[in-house]
Amino acid sequence: MKKTICICMIVAALSLTGCADHAANNRNEETLPAQLPEQESEDSSQEEQAVPVSQMDYDSFRNRMTAEEWESFEQYFPVLKENVPFELADFGYYTMLDRDGKVTEEEEEAVFYRYDPREVTDLCRYVTAYAENDIEEMMIREIRIFDLDGDGIQELILEWTPVGDYLILHCENEKFYGWEIMYRGFEILQTSGIYLSSGGAACNHWQHIRFDQGSWLEEKLAAEDWGEYFIGGEPVEEAAYLQQTAAYQTGDVTGYKPKLRSVSDDDPIRLR
């Protein structure tokens, strides 16, 4: 009799254990759908964040870019992956030229701005250039592949954070050249190759830049300066200015957000 009671108790215990396990599984199944959207949101947020150049997933661009963009992107891999140096021109140092291409010291006469290379650097040094300002490493927020001046060579346009600079790279004769510009000097790049340089609500310049024998030559096409309007350096009425600048706005150049990849200890351009 005692043996029968013990067997019954064991069977009952096993049944209760099975029910408990089943209930726990049901609870997990019930909570799983509620967790998935949260996880997807985190993953989506991670994909949108800025990425260090040393941890950028280059292959992730292949399916998003056109074949022509990807081929042009690859030509800049020596700079991005192998830390090959490039000549850098700084937006803060330029020579002003009038509409005839002659040097001028008068801002109101300036139609062209020539930026000459000031140093040879590489990405390892470039991304840590602001370390003294408590910025450990600049990170890439977005990239564009676009032929800025119609010479058949597509430039690589890198948008950085947190300082908000753009670094534009040009490749010619197996050499690399860069031009650095602050974000307000290179806004809403259009498929016409024209962009907006803004000094405030009442001070806007529509500009275009081209690579010229080792230097960068920026042209001020049209300007609004506190109620005065200019096209090609000549004063015009507001209506003419608005009509001209409307023609510049042909649509934004496509940008691509970077994605993170895993970084191995022997990465050739490990910047951290």
Coordinates of C-alpha atoms in Angstrom, one line a residue:
M1 CA 0.0 0.0 0.0
K2 CA 2.8 2.4 0.9
K3 CA 4.6 1.5 -2.3
T4 CA 1.4 2.4 -4.3
I5 CA 1.1 5.8 -2.6
C6 CA 4.7 6.7 -3.3
I7 CA 4.3 5.8 -7.0
C8 CA 1.2 8.0 -7.2
M9 CA 3.0 10.9 -5.5
I10 CA 6.0 10.6 -7.9
V11 CA 3.6 10.6 -10.9
A12 CA 1.8 13.7 -9.6
A13 CA 5.0 15.5 -9.0
L14 CA 6.2 14.8 -12.5
S15 CA 2.9 16.0 -13.9
L16 CA 3.1 19.3 -11.9
T17 CA 6.7 19.8 -13.1
G18 CA 5.6 19.3 -16.7
C19 CA 2.8 21.8 -16.2
A20 CA 5.2 24.3 -14.7
D21 CA 7.6 23.9 -17.6
H22 CA 4.8 24.3 -20.1
A23 CA 3.5 27.4 -18.3
A24 CA 7.0 28.9 -18.3
N25 CA 7.3 28.2 -22.0
N26 CA 4.0 29.8 -22.6
R27 CA 5.0 32.9 -20.7
N28 CA 8.2 33.1 -22.8
E29 CA 6.2 32.8 -26.0
E30 CA 3.8 35.4 -24.8
T31 CA 6.6 37.9 -24.0
L32 CA 8.7 37.2 -27.1
P33 CA 6.6 39.2 -29.6
A34 CA 6.7 42.2 -27.2
Q35 CA 10.5 42.1 -27.1
L36 CA 11.1 41.8 -30.9
P37 CA 9.9 45.3 -31.9
E38 CA 12.1 46.8 -29.1
Q39 CA 15.1 44.8 -30.4
E40 CA 14.4 45.8 -34.0
S41 CA 14.2 49.4 -32.9
E42 CA 17.6 49.2 -31.2
D43 CA 19.1 47.5 -34.3
S44 CA 17.7 50.2 -36.5
S45 CA 19.0 52.9 -34.3
Q46 CA 22.4 51.3 -34.3
E47 CA 22.5 51.3 -38.1
E48 CA 21.7 55.0 -38.2
Q49 CA 24.5 56.1 -35.9
A50 CA 27.8 57.4 -37.0
V51 CA 30.6 54.9 -37.4
P52 CA 34.4 55.0 -37.0
V53 CA 36.1 54.6 -40.3
S54 CA 38.0 51.7 -38.8
Q55 CA 34.7 49.8 -38.1
M56 CA 32.8 50.6 -41.3
D57 CA 31.2 47.7 -43.2
Y58 CA 32.3 48.5 -46.7
D59 CA 30.4 45.5 -48.3
S60 CA 27.1 46.9 -46.9
F61 CA 27.3 49.7 -49.5
R62 CA 27.5 47.3 -52.5
N63 CA 23.8 46.5 -52.6
R64 CA 22.7 50.0 -52.0
M65 CA 24.9 51.8 -54.5
T66 CA 24.7 51.8 -58.3
A67 CA 27.4 49.8 -60.0
E68 CA 29.1 53.0 -61.1
E69 CA 29.0 54.4 -57.6
W70 CA 30.5 51.2 -56.1
E71 CA 33.3 51.1 -58.7
S72 CA 34.1 54.8 -57.9
F73 CA 33.9 54.1 -54.2
E74 CA 36.5 51.2 -54.5
Q75 CA 39.1 53.6 -55.9
Y76 CA 39.2 55.3 -52.5
F77 CA 39.8 52.1 -50.6
P78 CA 43.6 52.8 -50.4
V79 CA 42.8 56.0 -48.3
L80 CA 40.0 54.4 -46.3
K81 CA 41.5 50.9 -45.7
E82 CA 45.2 51.2 -46.2
N83 CA 45.8 54.7 -44.8
V84 CA 47.4 56.0 -48.0
P85 CA 48.2 59.7 -47.6
F86 CA 46.5 62.5 -49.4
E87 CA 47.2 66.3 -49.9
L88 CA 44.7 68.3 -47.9
A89 CA 43.4 71.8 -48.6
D90 CA 41.7 73.7 -45.7
F91 CA 38.6 75.9 -46.3
G92 CA 40.1 78.5 -43.9
Y93 CA 43.0 79.3 -46.3
Y94 CA 42.2 80.5 -49.8
T95 CA 43.1 83.1 -52.4
M96 CA 40.3 85.3 -53.8
L97 CA 40.0 85.9 -57.5
D98 CA 37.7 88.2 -59.4
R99 CA 35.5 87.2 -62.4
D100 CA 38.5 87.5 -64.7
G101 CA 40.6 85.2 -62.5
K102 CA 42.8 87.9 -61.1
V103 CA 43.9 87.9 -57.5
T104 CA 41.9 90.4 -55.4
E105 CA 41.8 91.5 -51.7
E106 CA 38.3 92.8 -51.9
E107 CA 35.6 90.4 -50.8
E108 CA 32.9 92.1 -52.8
E109 CA 35.0 91.5 -56.0
A110 CA 35.6 87.8 -55.3
V111 CA 33.9 85.3 -57.6
F112 CA 36.4 82.5 -57.2
Y113 CA 38.2 81.1 -54.2
R114 CA 41.3 78.9 -54.8
Y115 CA 42.3 76.4 -52.1
D116 CA 45.8 75.1 -52.3
P117 CA 47.1 72.0 -50.4
R118 CA 48.6 72.9 -47.1
E119 CA 49.7 69.5 -45.8
V120 CA 50.0 65.8 -46.5
T121 CA 48.0 63.7 -44.1
D122 CA 46.2 60.4 -43.8
L123 CA 42.9 59.3 -42.2
C124 CA 44.6 58.0 -39.0
R125 CA 45.8 61.6 -38.3
Y126 CA 42.8 63.3 -39.8
V127 CA 40.2 61.6 -37.6
T128 CA 42.1 62.3 -34.4
A129 CA 43.0 65.9 -35.3
Y130 CA 40.5 67.2 -32.7
A131 CA 41.7 65.1 -29.8
E132 CA 42.9 68.2 -28.0
N133 CA 39.2 69.3 -28.0
D134 CA 38.1 66.2 -26.1
I135 CA 37.0 64.5 -29.4
E136 CA 38.6 61.1 -29.4
E137 CA 37.8 60.3 -33.0
M138 CA 35.6 61.7 -35.7
M139 CA 33.1 59.3 -37.1
I140 CA 31.4 59.0 -40.5
R141 CA 27.7 60.0 -40.5
E142 CA 27.1 59.7 -44.3
I143 CA 29.0 59.2 -47.6
R144 CA 28.2 60.3 -51.1
I145 CA 29.8 59.3 -54.4
F146 CA 29.4 62.1 -57.0
D147 CA 31.2 63.8 -59.8
L148 CA 31.2 67.4 -58.5
D149 CA 32.6 69.1 -61.6
G150 CA 31.7 66.9 -64.5
D151 CA 35.3 65.8 -65.3
G152 CA 34.3 62.1 -65.3
I153 CA 36.0 61.4 -61.9
Q154 CA 33.6 60.9 -59.1
E155 CA 34.6 62.3 -55.7
L156 CA 34.1 60.7 -52.4
I157 CA 32.2 63.0 -50.0
L158 CA 32.5 62.1 -46.3
E159 CA 30.3 63.7 -43.7
W160 CA 31.8 63.6 -40.2
T161 CA 30.5 64.0 -36.7
P162 CA 30.6 65.5 -34.1
V163 CA 32.4 68.5 -35.6
G164 CA 30.2 68.6 -38.7
D165 CA 33.0 68.8 -41.3
Y166 CA 32.9 67.4 -44.8
L167 CA 36.0 65.8 -46.4
I168 CA 35.9 65.6 -50.1
L169 CA 38.4 63.3 -51.8
H170 CA 39.5 63.4 -55.4
C171 CA 41.7 60.7 -57.2
E172 CA 43.8 61.6 -60.2
N173 CA 46.9 59.9 -61.6
E174 CA 46.9 57.5 -58.7
K175 CA 47.2 60.4 -56.2
F176 CA 44.7 61.5 -53.7
Y177 CA 43.6 65.1 -52.8
G178 CA 41.3 66.3 -50.1
W179 CA 39.3 69.5 -49.4
E180 CA 37.8 70.1 -46.0
I181 CA 34.7 72.3 -45.5
M182 CA 32.5 73.1 -42.5
Y183 CA 28.9 71.8 -42.8
R184 CA 27.3 75.3 -43.3
G185 CA 29.6 75.8 -46.2
F186 CA 28.4 72.7 -48.0
E187 CA 24.7 72.3 -47.6
I188 CA 22.0 70.6 -49.7
L189 CA 24.4 69.4 -52.5
Q190 CA 22.3 69.2 -55.7
T191 CA 22.6 66.8 -58.7
S192 CA 23.6 69.9 -60.6
G193 CA 26.9 70.0 -58.6
I194 CA 25.8 73.2 -56.9
Y195 CA 25.5 73.6 -53.1
L196 CA 24.5 76.2 -50.6
S197 CA 27.0 78.0 -48.4
S198 CA 25.1 79.7 -45.6
G199 CA 26.2 82.4 -43.2
G200 CA 22.7 82.9 -41.8
A201 CA 19.2 83.5 -42.9
A202 CA 20.0 86.6 -44.9
C203 CA 23.5 85.6 -46.2
N204 CA 23.5 82.7 -48.6
H205 CA 25.8 81.8 -51.5
W206 CA 25.1 79.2 -54.2
Q207 CA 28.5 77.7 -55.1
H208 CA 30.3 75.1 -57.2
I209 CA 33.7 73.6 -56.9
R210 CA 36.1 71.8 -59.2
F211 CA 39.5 70.2 -58.9
D212 CA 42.1 72.2 -60.8
Q213 CA 45.7 70.9 -61.2
G214 CA 46.2 70.0 -57.5
S215 CA 44.1 72.8 -56.1
W216 CA 40.4 73.3 -55.6
L217 CA 38.6 76.2 -57.3
E218 CA 35.3 77.3 -55.8
E219 CA 33.0 79.6 -57.8
K220 CA 30.4 81.8 -56.2
L221 CA 27.5 81.6 -58.7
A222 CA 24.8 83.6 -56.9
A223 CA 24.6 85.4 -53.5
E224 CA 22.1 86.9 -51.2
D225 CA 23.7 89.4 -48.8
W226 CA 21.3 91.2 -46.4
G227 CA 18.8 92.3 -49.1
E228 CA 21.3 92.6 -51.9
Y229 CA 21.4 90.0 -54.7
F230 CA 24.2 89.0 -57.1
I231 CA 24.7 86.6 -60.0
G232 CA 28.2 86.0 -61.1
G233 CA 29.3 89.0 -59.0
E234 CA 26.9 91.4 -60.7
P235 CA 24.0 93.0 -58.8
V236 CA 20.5 91.8 -59.8
E237 CA 16.9 92.2 -58.6
E238 CA 15.5 89.7 -56.1
A239 CA 13.2 88.1 -58.7
A240 CA 16.1 87.4 -61.0
Y241 CA 18.1 85.9 -58.1
L242 CA 15.2 83.7 -57.0
Q243 CA 14.6 82.5 -60.6
Q244 CA 18.3 81.6 -61.0
T245 CA 18.7 79.8 -57.7
A246 CA 15.5 77.8 -58.3
A247 CA 17.1 76.4 -61.4
Y248 CA 20.1 75.2 -59.3
Q249 CA 17.8 73.0 -57.2
T250 CA 17.7 69.8 -59.2
G251 CA 17.4 67.4 -56.3
D252 CA 19.6 66.2 -53.5
V253 CA 22.6 63.9 -54.2
T254 CA 22.0 60.4 -52.7
G255 CA 23.7 59.8 -49.4
Y256 CA 24.4 56.4 -47.8
K257 CA 24.6 55.7 -44.0
P258 CA 27.5 53.5 -42.9
K259 CA 27.0 50.3 -40.9
L260 CA 29.2 48.8 -38.3
R261 CA 31.3 45.7 -38.9
S262 CA 33.3 43.6 -36.5
V263 CA 37.0 44.7 -36.2
S264 CA 39.7 42.1 -35.8
D265 CA 42.8 42.8 -33.7
D266 CA 45.1 42.8 -36.8
D267 CA 43.0 45.3 -38.7
P268 CA 45.5 47.4 -40.8
I269 CA 43.8 50.7 -40.0
R270 CA 42.7 50.1 -36.4
L271 CA 42.5 53.7 -35.1
R272 CA 41.6 53.1 -31.5

